[in-house]
Amino acid sequence: MGIVVESAGETRVAATPPTVARLVKLGYCVAVAAGAGEASRFFDGAYQDAGAAIVTDDEAWRSDIVLRVNPPTPEEIAKLKDGAVIAGLLSPALRPDLLEALATRGITAIAMDAVPRISRAQSMDVLSSTANISGYRAVIEAAHEFGRFFTGQVTAAGKVPPAKVLVAGAGVAGLAAIGAASSLGAIVRATDPRPEVADQVRSIGGEYLPVDVQVEQSTDGYAKATSEAYDRRAAEIYSEQAADVDVIITTALIPGRPAPRLITAADVASMKPGSVIVDMAAAQGGNVEGSVAGERILTDNGVVILGYTDLAGRLPAQASQLYGTNLVNLLTLLTPGKDGHLVIDFDDIVQRSVTVVRDGQITWPPPPVQVSAAPPKAADASTGGAPDPSTGSGSSKRTLSAGAKTGLIVLGIAALFAICAFAPAPLPQHFLVLTLAVIIGFYVIGHVAHALHTPLMSVTNAISGIIVVGAMVQIMAPSVLVQILAAAAVLLACINVFGGFAVTRRMLAMFSKAGDR
């Protein structure tokens, strides 16, 4: 496995000494090109201490598996071995020519920016890791350009008002920007087409500005194009806010499409001199009229527009560590035997999605991934609610018929009656308590927001630790075996109690404002 030197201007590296150590434990022989990590302050000696061999860059490119940050150039593709595996940020939707070039060499290509937005793939989601860093760094860049404090202050020399920050888009990058700006003391406002993010915005100190227009819900975890009605109302909000705020940070991106235009030249002209705009979508056309990818622009009215495309790379050590960890988590999935042998299983939705070229055949795009429930379609009145032919047998595969449900209910009532009528005491009483507990628990959990399921279950674990009382009662039993079992039960129950409350506290802290901690 080779870790190669990145192209000029890239400060990140595909593996850090800690992640190299984990790759070695997976059975891989890791070869790091000399100087590959210097821009991220990871030096060759640290890689050697982690178990890697230091080689030339050409030797690293001739490895069976090559780990990379940016997509390879044609010259770099020529260095690869026939049939090799390369993993990196390949942007397959935007670079069909790259896929063709890799396919002609019989290469297997893994696009780290094609990880599906599903729960079990979160540890491999490079886009989220990068967006988190970029959102934080966008605030730092804005604060550097801004001529005042972000926080309000009252001093002997006078009063300093807090800065007002508008964040367009409350995805991973937007939430990171909101949290960073709020922690610096700014008044933060945010917009997003998804009304469900309002609570997240408020929890980290921001004010959510709703756009009261119905929008289509995302089914794959990525942003969707908005309607014309939404765009008109959002444009009005942006114009109103541009004249009032000091800093605007835009994060709106739609995978595989040019960035939507949010801030017009008229909006920029209405901003106060000294205001700052950070266009995080500049690399894909920009959300701000007048922004230029990779450049700092000063407008005629004194507004600074930053179109930096390397925000994550401006924190190279952190960005490299997170990217390397994402790679290791994916390779752990692809190395089931931990023997250094990479295996790709197309029956696994994650592996199928990230593999854009396999053994010289282009496999992009993958089948669509549904990560959220779509609204149910109304039955067609003309067909009397006939099943959709595209789904085979219609809804009968997904739900029980009314007759089957009625039969199960009757059967359950009969079983409950039989237990209460014929079982010896005190079993009927205990069974009734259990039945009521199940019903109450079902309805309680069913009405809790998904975001709160983890703290709810951790509290449930803590409460279930009441078994410690029963164990303590038995700990003085005459039997030594019972005493041993009771002592073990007390220990495990205490772990359950304290662990449950500890997890609950940590989870709820995530929803608390920074000032409340």
Short mmCIF file of C-alpha atoms in Angstrom, two decimals:
data_model
loop_
_atom_site.label_atom_id
_atom_site.label_comp_id
_atom_site.label_asym_id
_atom_site.label_seq_id
_atom_site.Cartn_x
_atom_site.Cartn_y
_atom_site.Cartn_z
CA MET A 1 0.00 0.00 0.00
CA GLY A 2 1.47 3.36 -1.05
CA ILE A 3 0.96 6.83 0.37
CA VAL A 4 2.01 9.24 -2.37
CA VAL A 5 3.04 12.89 -2.48
CA GLU A 6 0.10 15.16 -3.28
CA SER A 7 0.07 17.69 -6.09
CA ALA A 8 1.50 21.18 -5.58
CA GLY A 9 -0.62 23.36 -3.31
CA GLU A 10 -2.25 20.47 -1.43
CA THR A 11 -1.29 20.46 2.24
CA ARG A 12 -3.14 17.31 3.24
CA VAL A 13 -1.88 13.74 3.10
CA ALA A 14 -3.84 10.51 2.78
CA ALA A 15 -2.42 8.86 5.92
CA THR A 16 -0.96 10.06 9.19
CA PRO A 17 1.32 8.10 11.54
CA PRO A 18 -1.64 7.05 13.77
CA THR A 19 -3.66 5.81 10.78
CA VAL A 20 -0.62 4.05 9.31
CA ALA A 21 -0.34 2.07 12.54
CA ARG A 22 -3.96 0.97 12.10
CA LEU A 23 -3.33 -0.01 8.47
CA VAL A 24 -0.41 -2.16 9.57
CA LYS A 25 -2.70 -3.93 12.05
CA LEU A 26 -5.01 -4.73 9.11
CA GLY A 27 -2.14 -6.67 7.56
CA TYR A 28 -0.98 -4.12 4.98
CA CYS A 29 2.64 -3.29 4.24
CA VAL A 30 2.60 0.49 4.07
CA ALA A 31 5.09 2.47 1.96
CA VAL A 32 5.11 6.25 2.40
CA ALA A 33 6.74 8.51 -0.16
CA ALA A 34 9.53 10.58 1.34
CA GLY A 35 8.20 13.97 2.41
CA ALA A 36 4.56 13.06 1.73
CA GLY A 37 3.38 14.39 5.09
CA GLU A 38 5.66 17.37 5.58
CA ALA A 39 3.05 19.95 4.55
CA SER A 40 0.82 18.56 7.32
CA ARG A 41 3.70 18.50 9.84
CA PHE A 42 3.97 14.70 9.74
CA PHE A 43 7.58 13.77 9.16
CA ASP A 44 9.18 10.61 7.81
CA GLY A 45 10.51 9.50 11.19
CA ALA A 46 7.03 9.41 12.67
CA TYR A 47 5.82 7.21 9.80
CA GLN A 48 8.73 4.84 10.32
CA ASP A 49 7.95 4.62 14.03
CA ALA A 50 4.37 3.68 13.07
CA GLY A 51 5.60 0.75 10.96
CA ALA A 52 5.81 2.26 7.46
CA ALA A 53 8.69 2.07 5.01
CA ILE A 54 9.95 5.33 3.46
CA VAL A 55 10.30 5.04 -0.33
CA THR A 56 10.48 7.31 -3.37
CA ASP A 57 7.27 8.74 -4.77
CA ASP A 58 7.51 6.59 -7.93
CA GLU A 59 7.82 3.45 -5.80
CA ALA A 60 4.76 4.47 -3.79
CA TRP A 61 2.76 4.89 -7.01
CA ARG A 62 3.70 1.34 -8.08
CA SER A 63 2.03 -0.17 -4.99
CA ASP A 64 -0.90 -2.56 -5.31
CA ILE A 65 -3.10 -0.07 -3.42
CA VAL A 66 -2.53 3.69 -3.60
CA LEU A 67 -4.11 6.11 -1.14
CA ARG A 68 -4.52 9.64 -2.35
CA VAL A 69 -6.34 12.87 -1.45
CA ASN A 70 -6.86 14.55 -4.84
CA PRO A 71 -7.72 12.81 -8.12
CA PRO A 72 -4.66 11.65 -10.08
CA THR A 73 -3.44 13.47 -13.18
CA PRO A 74 -2.91 11.58 -16.47
CA GLU A 75 0.83 11.48 -15.73
CA GLU A 76 0.17 9.98 -12.32
CA ILE A 77 -2.27 7.42 -13.74
CA ALA A 78 0.55 6.25 -16.04
CA LYS A 79 2.61 5.45 -12.91
CA LEU A 80 0.00 3.02 -11.55
CA LYS A 81 0.40 -0.71 -11.95
CA ASP A 82 -2.13 -2.42 -14.21
CA GLY A 83 -4.96 -3.72 -12.03
CA ALA A 84 -4.01 -1.58 -9.04
CA VAL A 85 -6.48 -0.04 -6.60
CA ILE A 86 -6.59 3.71 -5.99
CA ALA A 87 -8.68 5.52 -3.38
CA GLY A 88 -9.17 9.26 -3.16
CA LEU A 89 -11.50 12.19 -3.75
CA LEU A 90 -12.30 11.40 -7.38
CA SER A 91 -15.53 13.42 -7.92
CA PRO A 92 -16.91 10.78 -10.32
CA ALA A 93 -20.00 12.81 -11.25
CA LEU A 94 -17.83 15.68 -12.47
CA ARG A 95 -14.92 13.75 -14.01
CA PRO A 96 -16.15 11.10 -16.48
CA ASP A 97 -12.86 11.46 -18.38
CA LEU A 98 -10.98 10.40 -15.25
CA LEU A 99 -13.09 7.25 -14.95
CA GLU A 100 -12.40 6.43 -18.60
CA ALA A 101 -8.67 6.89 -18.10
CA LEU A 102 -8.65 4.60 -15.06
CA ALA A 103 -10.82 1.98 -16.77
CA THR A 104 -8.43 1.67 -19.72
CA ARG A 105 -5.69 0.58 -17.30
CA GLY A 106 -7.82 -2.06 -15.57
CA ILE A 107 -7.74 -0.01 -12.37
CA THR A 108 -10.17 -0.36 -9.48
CA ALA A 109 -11.06 3.14 -8.28
CA ILE A 110 -12.66 3.97 -4.91
CA ALA A 111 -14.18 7.45 -4.60
CA MET A 112 -14.12 8.57 -1.00
CA ASP A 113 -16.52 11.39 -1.87
CA ALA A 114 -19.19 8.90 -3.00
CA VAL A 115 -19.88 7.37 0.44
CA PRO A 116 -23.67 7.06 0.86
CA ARG A 117 -25.36 9.08 3.61
CA ILE A 118 -26.46 6.16 5.76
CA SER A 119 -25.89 5.61 9.47
CA ARG A 120 -23.31 2.83 9.29
CA ALA A 121 -21.24 4.74 6.73
CA GLN A 122 -20.85 7.88 8.85
CA SER A 123 -17.36 6.88 10.01
CA MET A 124 -16.26 6.82 6.34
CA ASP A 125 -17.99 10.02 5.23
CA VAL A 126 -15.16 12.21 4.00
CA LEU A 127 -17.49 14.96 2.80
CA SER A 128 -18.87 15.42 6.31
CA SER A 129 -15.38 15.41 7.85
CA THR A 130 -14.11 17.94 5.32
CA ALA A 131 -17.21 20.12 5.56
CA ASN A 132 -16.91 20.23 9.34
CA ILE A 133 -13.36 21.57 9.10
CA SER A 134 -14.22 23.95 6.25
CA GLY A 135 -17.17 25.45 8.11
CA TYR A 136 -15.00 26.13 11.15
CA ARG A 137 -12.17 27.57 9.06
CA ALA A 138 -14.59 29.82 7.12
CA VAL A 139 -15.42 31.61 10.36
CA ILE A 140 -11.72 31.98 11.20
CA GLU A 141 -11.04 33.49 7.77
CA ALA A 142 -14.00 35.85 8.14
CA ALA A 143 -12.86 36.91 11.60
CA HIS A 144 -9.37 37.58 10.21
CA GLU A 145 -10.78 39.90 7.53
CA PHE A 146 -13.40 41.53 9.74
CA GLY A 147 -12.28 44.77 11.36
CA ARG A 148 -13.96 44.29 14.74
CA PHE A 149 -14.59 41.79 17.50
CA PHE A 150 -17.23 39.15 16.86
CA THR A 151 -18.42 39.42 20.45
CA GLY A 152 -19.99 42.55 21.89
CA GLN A 153 -18.03 44.40 24.56
CA VAL A 154 -18.52 47.35 26.88
CA THR A 155 -15.21 49.03 27.69
CA ALA A 156 -14.03 52.33 29.10
CA ALA A 157 -13.38 53.42 25.53
CA GLY A 158 -16.94 52.73 24.44
CA LYS A 159 -19.38 50.00 23.47
CA VAL A 160 -18.62 47.47 20.73
CA PRO A 161 -21.70 45.83 19.21
CA PRO A 162 -21.57 42.10 18.39
CA ALA A 163 -21.07 41.09 14.78
CA LYS A 164 -24.06 39.72 12.89
CA VAL A 165 -23.41 36.58 10.86
CA LEU A 166 -25.69 34.95 8.28
CA VAL A 167 -25.01 31.31 7.37
CA ALA A 168 -26.73 30.10 4.22
CA GLY A 169 -27.23 26.35 4.58
CA ALA A 170 -27.31 24.37 7.80
CA GLY A 171 -25.66 21.16 6.69
CA VAL A 172 -22.45 19.88 8.26
CA ALA A 173 -20.40 22.88 7.11
CA GLY A 174 -23.13 25.34 8.02
CA LEU A 175 -23.61 23.92 11.51
CA ALA A 176 -19.85 24.02 12.10
CA ALA A 177 -19.81 27.66 11.01
CA ILE A 178 -22.80 28.50 13.20
CA GLY A 179 -21.18 26.88 16.23
CA ALA A 180 -17.84 28.60 15.67
CA ALA A 181 -19.36 32.04 15.09
CA SER A 182 -21.69 31.65 18.07
CA SER A 183 -18.80 30.61 20.33
CA LEU A 184 -16.96 33.79 19.29
CA GLY A 185 -19.92 35.84 20.52
CA ALA A 186 -21.56 36.80 17.23
CA ILE A 187 -25.30 37.03 16.59
CA VAL A 188 -25.80 34.15 14.15
CA ARG A 189 -28.71 33.60 11.78
CA ALA A 190 -29.16 30.67 9.40
CA THR A 191 -31.35 29.57 6.51
CA ASP A 192 -31.92 26.10 5.10
CA PRO A 193 -34.61 24.43 2.96
CA ARG A 194 -35.03 21.71 5.60
CA PRO A 195 -37.18 22.96 8.49
CA GLU A 196 -36.10 19.99 10.63
CA VAL A 197 -32.67 21.59 11.15
CA ALA A 198 -34.21 24.51 13.06
CA ASP A 199 -33.69 22.79 16.43
CA GLN A 200 -30.06 22.02 15.59
CA VAL A 201 -29.43 25.64 14.65
CA ARG A 202 -30.97 26.91 17.88
CA SER A 203 -29.13 24.35 20.01
CA ILE A 204 -25.73 25.77 19.01
CA GLY A 205 -26.69 29.40 19.48
CA GLY A 206 -28.11 30.36 16.09
CA GLU A 207 -31.44 31.82 14.99
CA TYR A 208 -33.24 29.89 12.26
CA LEU A 209 -34.84 32.03 9.53
CA PRO A 210 -37.65 29.95 8.02
CA VAL A 211 -38.64 30.14 4.37
CA ASP A 212 -42.33 29.35 4.53
CA VAL A 213 -42.50 27.42 1.27
CA GLN A 214 -43.02 23.67 0.90
CA VAL A 215 -39.88 21.92 -0.41
CA GLU A 216 -39.16 18.40 -1.64
CA GLN A 217 -37.55 16.22 1.02
CA SER A 218 -34.19 14.59 0.37
CA THR A 219 -34.17 10.80 0.15
CA ASP A 220 -30.40 10.20 -0.17
CA GLY A 221 -29.00 12.48 2.53
CA TYR A 222 -27.71 15.11 0.10
CA ALA A 223 -29.16 18.51 -0.75
CA LYS A 224 -31.85 18.77 -3.44
CA ALA A 225 -32.62 21.58 -5.84
CA THR A 226 -35.28 23.92 -4.45
CA SER A 227 -38.45 25.13 -6.15
CA GLU A 228 -38.90 28.50 -7.86
CA ALA A 229 -41.27 29.62 -5.08
CA TYR A 230 -38.67 28.79 -2.44
CA ASP A 231 -35.92 30.55 -4.39
CA ARG A 232 -38.01 33.73 -4.69
CA ARG A 233 -38.78 33.89 -0.98
CA ALA A 234 -35.21 32.97 -0.03
CA ALA A 235 -33.88 35.71 -2.30
CA GLU A 236 -36.03 38.22 -0.43
CA ILE A 237 -34.60 37.03 2.90
CA TYR A 238 -31.02 37.20 1.61
CA SER A 239 -31.58 40.75 0.38
CA GLU A 240 -33.05 41.80 3.72
CA GLN A 241 -30.24 40.18 5.69
CA ALA A 242 -27.42 41.38 3.45
CA ALA A 243 -28.23 44.98 4.33
CA ASP A 244 -28.14 44.17 8.06
CA VAL A 245 -25.43 41.57 8.73
CA ASP A 246 -21.65 41.98 8.82
CA VAL A 247 -20.60 38.51 7.65
CA ILE A 248 -22.22 36.07 5.22
CA ILE A 249 -21.06 32.45 4.90
CA THR A 250 -22.62 30.43 2.08
CA THR A 251 -22.43 26.63 2.00
CA ALA A 252 -25.11 25.60 -0.54
CA LEU A 253 -24.00 22.78 -2.83
CA ILE A 254 -25.89 20.13 -4.79
CA PRO A 255 -23.76 17.06 -5.69
CA GLY A 256 -22.98 16.88 -9.39
CA ARG A 257 -24.45 20.31 -10.21
CA PRO A 258 -23.22 23.92 -10.28
CA ALA A 259 -23.67 25.79 -7.02
CA PRO A 260 -26.96 27.74 -6.79
CA ARG A 261 -26.69 31.53 -6.85
CA LEU A 262 -27.87 32.92 -3.50
CA ILE A 263 -26.29 36.36 -3.10
CA THR A 264 -26.61 38.75 -6.04
CA ALA A 265 -24.43 41.70 -6.94
CA ALA A 266 -27.20 43.97 -5.63
CA ASP A 267 -27.09 42.16 -2.29
CA VAL A 268 -23.32 42.64 -2.10
CA ALA A 269 -23.69 46.32 -2.98
CA SER A 270 -26.17 46.77 -0.12
CA MET A 271 -23.72 45.50 2.51
CA LYS A 272 -21.80 47.82 4.79
CA PRO A 273 -18.15 48.65 4.02
CA GLY A 274 -15.87 46.25 5.85
CA SER A 275 -18.34 43.36 5.61
CA VAL A 276 -17.06 39.91 4.68
CA ILE A 277 -18.53 37.11 2.54
CA VAL A 278 -17.07 33.62 2.54
CA ASP A 279 -18.30 31.64 -0.48
CA MET A 280 -17.63 28.00 0.37
CA ALA A 281 -19.12 26.90 -2.96
CA ALA A 282 -16.72 28.94 -5.09
CA ALA A 283 -15.10 25.83 -6.56
CA GLN A 284 -18.40 24.87 -8.23
CA GLY A 285 -19.39 28.27 -9.56
CA GLY A 286 -20.12 30.00 -6.27
CA ASN A 287 -23.20 31.03 -4.30
CA VAL A 288 -22.15 34.69 -4.52
CA GLU A 289 -22.12 36.79 -7.66
CA GLY A 290 -18.62 38.15 -8.07
CA SER A 291 -16.74 35.48 -6.14
CA VAL A 292 -13.72 33.88 -7.82
CA ALA A 293 -12.50 30.41 -6.89
CA GLY A 294 -9.35 30.57 -4.81
CA GLU A 295 -9.18 34.37 -4.65
CA ARG A 296 -9.90 37.30 -2.33
CA ILE A 297 -11.98 39.99 -3.97
CA LEU A 298 -12.48 43.52 -2.65
CA THR A 299 -15.60 45.19 -4.10
CA ASP A 300 -16.02 48.87 -4.89
CA ASN A 301 -18.09 49.36 -1.71
CA GLY A 302 -15.44 47.78 0.53
CA VAL A 303 -16.89 44.26 0.90
CA VAL A 304 -14.38 41.38 0.98
CA ILE A 305 -15.47 38.21 -0.87
CA LEU A 306 -13.40 35.12 -0.09
CA GLY A 307 -13.63 32.30 -2.60
CA TYR A 308 -11.01 30.06 -1.00
CA THR A 309 -11.30 26.43 -2.11
CA ASP A 310 -8.73 25.05 0.31
CA LEU A 311 -10.44 25.81 3.62
CA ALA A 312 -9.96 22.27 4.94
CA GLY A 313 -6.34 22.32 3.78
CA ARG A 314 -5.73 25.39 5.93
CA LEU A 315 -5.94 23.06 8.91
CA PRO A 316 -3.77 20.35 7.33
CA ALA A 317 -2.93 18.25 10.39
CA GLN A 318 -6.57 17.99 11.49
CA ALA A 319 -7.86 17.49 7.96
CA SER A 320 -5.31 14.75 7.23
CA GLN A 321 -6.09 12.94 10.46
CA LEU A 322 -9.83 12.88 9.78
CA TYR A 323 -9.38 11.91 6.12
CA GLY A 324 -6.93 9.17 7.06
CA THR A 325 -9.37 7.88 9.67
CA ASN A 326 -12.16 7.78 7.08
CA LEU A 327 -9.87 5.77 4.79
CA VAL A 328 -8.95 3.34 7.55
CA ASN A 329 -12.59 2.79 8.46
CA LEU A 330 -13.41 1.98 4.83
CA LEU A 331 -10.40 -0.32 4.45
CA THR A 332 -11.43 -2.11 7.64
CA LEU A 333 -14.72 -2.90 5.90
CA LEU A 334 -12.87 -3.99 2.75
CA THR A 335 -10.43 -6.19 4.69
CA PRO A 336 -12.67 -8.68 6.51
CA GLY A 337 -9.82 -11.09 7.22
CA LYS A 338 -7.43 -8.40 8.50
CA ASP A 339 -4.80 -10.11 6.37
CA GLY A 340 -3.90 -7.26 4.01
CA HIS A 341 -6.15 -8.70 1.31
CA LEU A 342 -8.69 -6.21 -0.05
CA VAL A 343 -12.10 -7.69 -0.93
CA ILE A 344 -14.90 -5.69 -2.59
CA ASP A 345 -18.43 -7.04 -2.10
CA PHE A 346 -21.00 -5.43 -4.39
CA ASP A 347 -23.80 -6.83 -2.25
CA ASP A 348 -22.76 -4.27 0.38
CA ILE A 349 -24.38 -0.92 -0.39
CA VAL A 350 -21.40 1.07 0.92
CA GLN A 351 -18.81 -0.82 -1.11
CA ARG A 352 -21.00 -0.68 -4.21
CA SER A 353 -21.45 3.08 -3.91
CA VAL A 354 -17.78 4.01 -3.46
CA THR A 355 -16.43 1.68 -6.17
CA VAL A 356 -16.67 3.79 -9.32
CA VAL A 357 -14.38 1.63 -11.48
CA ARG A 358 -13.86 -2.09 -10.90
CA ASP A 359 -11.28 -4.13 -12.78
CA GLY A 360 -11.43 -1.75 -15.73
CA GLN A 361 -15.23 -1.44 -15.88
CA ILE A 362 -16.96 1.83 -14.98
CA THR A 363 -19.56 1.14 -12.27
CA TRP A 364 -20.66 4.74 -11.70
CA PRO A 365 -23.37 5.76 -10.96
CA PRO A 366 -24.46 3.19 -8.37
CA PRO A 367 -28.10 2.23 -7.77
CA PRO A 368 -29.97 4.92 -5.80
CA VAL A 369 -29.77 4.68 -2.01
CA GLN A 370 -32.87 5.52 0.03
CA VAL A 371 -31.93 6.85 3.44
CA SER A 372 -35.19 8.49 4.51
CA ALA A 373 -38.81 7.58 4.16
CA ALA A 374 -40.47 9.24 1.20
CA PRO A 375 -44.05 10.45 1.63
CA PRO A 376 -46.55 7.72 0.70
CA LYS A 377 -48.11 8.05 -2.71
CA ALA A 378 -51.85 8.40 -2.87
CA ALA A 379 -53.63 5.46 -4.45
CA ASP A 380 -54.79 6.06 -8.01
CA ALA A 381 -58.57 6.35 -7.89
CA SER A 382 -58.91 5.17 -11.47
CA THR A 383 -57.28 1.85 -10.67
CA GLY A 384 -58.91 1.42 -7.28
CA GLY A 385 -55.56 1.50 -5.50
CA ALA A 386 -54.02 -1.26 -7.60
CA PRO A 387 -50.41 -2.11 -6.76
CA ASP A 388 -47.65 -0.39 -8.65
CA PRO A 389 -46.37 -2.82 -11.29
CA SER A 390 -42.83 -1.61 -10.69
CA THR A 391 -42.91 -3.00 -7.17
CA GLY A 392 -44.02 -6.48 -8.10
CA SER A 393 -46.74 -7.47 -5.65
CA GLY A 394 -47.60 -3.96 -4.42
CA SER A 395 -48.04 -3.15 -0.76
CA SER A 396 -48.83 -6.72 0.29
CA LYS A 397 -45.09 -7.33 0.64
CA ARG A 398 -44.74 -4.50 3.12
CA THR A 399 -47.89 -4.54 5.28
CA LEU A 400 -50.34 -7.06 6.63
CA SER A 401 -53.91 -7.10 5.40
CA ALA A 402 -56.71 -5.85 7.66
CA GLY A 403 -57.92 -9.42 8.21
CA ALA A 404 -54.48 -10.61 9.29
CA LYS A 405 -54.14 -7.72 11.73
CA THR A 406 -57.56 -8.47 13.23
CA GLY A 407 -56.66 -12.13 13.58
CA LEU A 408 -53.44 -11.35 15.39
CA ILE A 409 -55.22 -8.97 17.76
CA VAL A 410 -57.87 -11.60 18.57
CA LEU A 411 -55.17 -14.23 19.07
CA GLY A 412 -53.26 -11.95 21.44
CA ILE A 413 -56.38 -11.20 23.50
CA ALA A 414 -57.18 -14.91 23.70
CA ALA A 415 -53.65 -15.73 24.86
CA LEU A 416 -53.79 -12.99 27.50
CA PHE A 417 -57.16 -14.26 28.76
CA ALA A 418 -55.87 -17.85 28.93
CA ILE A 419 -52.83 -16.81 30.98
CA CYS A 420 -54.90 -14.73 33.36
CA ALA A 421 -57.50 -17.50 33.76
CA PHE A 422 -55.35 -20.57 34.19
CA ALA A 423 -51.81 -19.56 35.19
CA PRO A 424 -50.95 -19.87 38.90
CA ALA A 425 -50.51 -16.73 40.99
CA PRO A 426 -48.63 -14.41 40.87
CA LEU A 427 -47.87 -14.97 37.16
CA PRO A 428 -51.09 -13.27 35.86
CA GLN A 429 -50.34 -10.10 37.80
CA HIS A 430 -46.73 -9.97 36.58
CA PHE A 431 -47.83 -10.67 33.03
CA LEU A 432 -50.37 -7.84 33.09
CA VAL A 433 -47.70 -5.44 34.37
CA LEU A 434 -45.36 -6.57 31.59
CA THR A 435 -48.07 -6.11 28.95
CA LEU A 436 -48.89 -2.60 30.16
CA ALA A 437 -45.18 -1.70 30.27
CA VAL A 438 -44.72 -2.86 26.67
CA ILE A 439 -47.72 -0.82 25.48
CA ILE A 440 -46.64 2.32 27.34
CA GLY A 441 -43.03 1.96 26.22
CA PHE A 442 -44.10 1.52 22.60
CA TYR A 443 -46.14 4.71 22.57
CA VAL A 444 -43.54 6.70 24.51
CA ILE A 445 -40.67 5.79 22.17
CA GLY A 446 -42.89 6.14 19.11
CA HIS A 447 -43.51 9.82 19.90
CA VAL A 448 -39.86 10.74 20.59
CA ALA A 449 -37.85 12.51 17.89
CA HIS A 450 -35.20 10.32 16.25
CA ALA A 451 -32.44 12.67 17.39
CA LEU A 452 -33.32 11.90 21.01
CA HIS A 453 -33.44 8.11 20.75
CA THR A 454 -29.87 7.66 21.99
CA PRO A 455 -30.28 9.73 25.19
CA LEU A 456 -33.67 8.12 25.76
CA MET A 457 -32.23 4.61 25.53
CA SER A 458 -29.29 5.54 27.76
CA VAL A 459 -31.69 6.80 30.42
CA THR A 460 -33.69 3.61 30.00
CA ASN A 461 -30.51 1.62 30.63
CA ALA A 462 -29.85 3.63 33.77
CA ILE A 463 -33.35 3.09 35.09
CA SER A 464 -33.19 -0.61 34.27
CA GLY A 465 -30.31 -0.74 36.72
CA ILE A 466 -32.95 -1.12 39.42
CA ILE A 467 -32.05 -4.79 39.28
CA VAL A 468 -29.14 -3.85 41.51
CA VAL A 469 -31.64 -3.77 44.38
CA GLY A 470 -32.67 -7.36 43.76
CA ALA A 471 -29.06 -8.42 43.50
CA MET A 472 -28.21 -6.77 46.82
CA VAL A 473 -31.07 -8.64 48.48
CA GLN A 474 -29.60 -11.95 47.28
CA ILE A 475 -25.98 -11.13 48.12
CA MET A 476 -26.48 -12.42 51.71
CA ALA A 477 -27.97 -15.74 50.59
CA PRO A 478 -26.51 -18.85 52.28
CA SER A 479 -25.32 -20.31 48.97
CA VAL A 480 -21.83 -19.23 47.91
CA LEU A 481 -22.79 -19.60 44.25
CA VAL A 482 -25.76 -17.26 44.71
CA GLN A 483 -23.52 -14.75 46.48
CA ILE A 484 -21.05 -14.80 43.59
CA LEU A 485 -23.82 -14.35 41.00
CA ALA A 486 -25.41 -11.57 43.07
CA ALA A 487 -22.08 -9.73 43.39
CA ALA A 488 -21.55 -9.97 39.64
CA ALA A 489 -25.08 -8.67 39.06
CA VAL A 490 -24.44 -5.70 41.35
CA LEU A 491 -21.25 -4.85 39.45
CA LEU A 492 -22.87 -5.07 36.01
CA ALA A 493 -25.98 -3.20 37.12
CA CYS A 494 -23.86 -0.37 38.55
CA ILE A 495 -22.00 -0.11 35.25
CA ASN A 496 -25.38 0.08 33.53
CA VAL A 497 -26.58 2.81 35.87
CA PHE A 498 -23.53 5.08 35.79
CA GLY A 499 -22.80 4.40 32.12
CA GLY A 500 -26.38 5.19 31.16
CA PHE A 501 -26.37 8.54 32.90
CA ALA A 502 -22.90 9.38 31.55
CA VAL A 503 -23.99 8.74 27.97
CA THR A 504 -27.17 10.73 28.54
CA ARG A 505 -25.21 13.70 29.86
CA ARG A 506 -22.86 13.66 26.88
CA MET A 507 -25.69 13.35 24.36
CA LEU A 508 -27.75 16.14 25.88
CA ALA A 509 -24.65 18.35 26.04
CA MET A 510 -24.56 18.19 22.24
CA PHE A 511 -27.93 19.93 22.15
CA SER A 512 -26.96 22.61 24.68
CA LYS A 513 -25.71 26.05 23.82
CA ALA A 514 -22.04 26.62 24.38
CA GLY A 515 -22.84 29.24 26.98
CA ASP A 516 -24.88 26.81 29.03
CA ARG A 517 -22.08 24.25 29.43
#
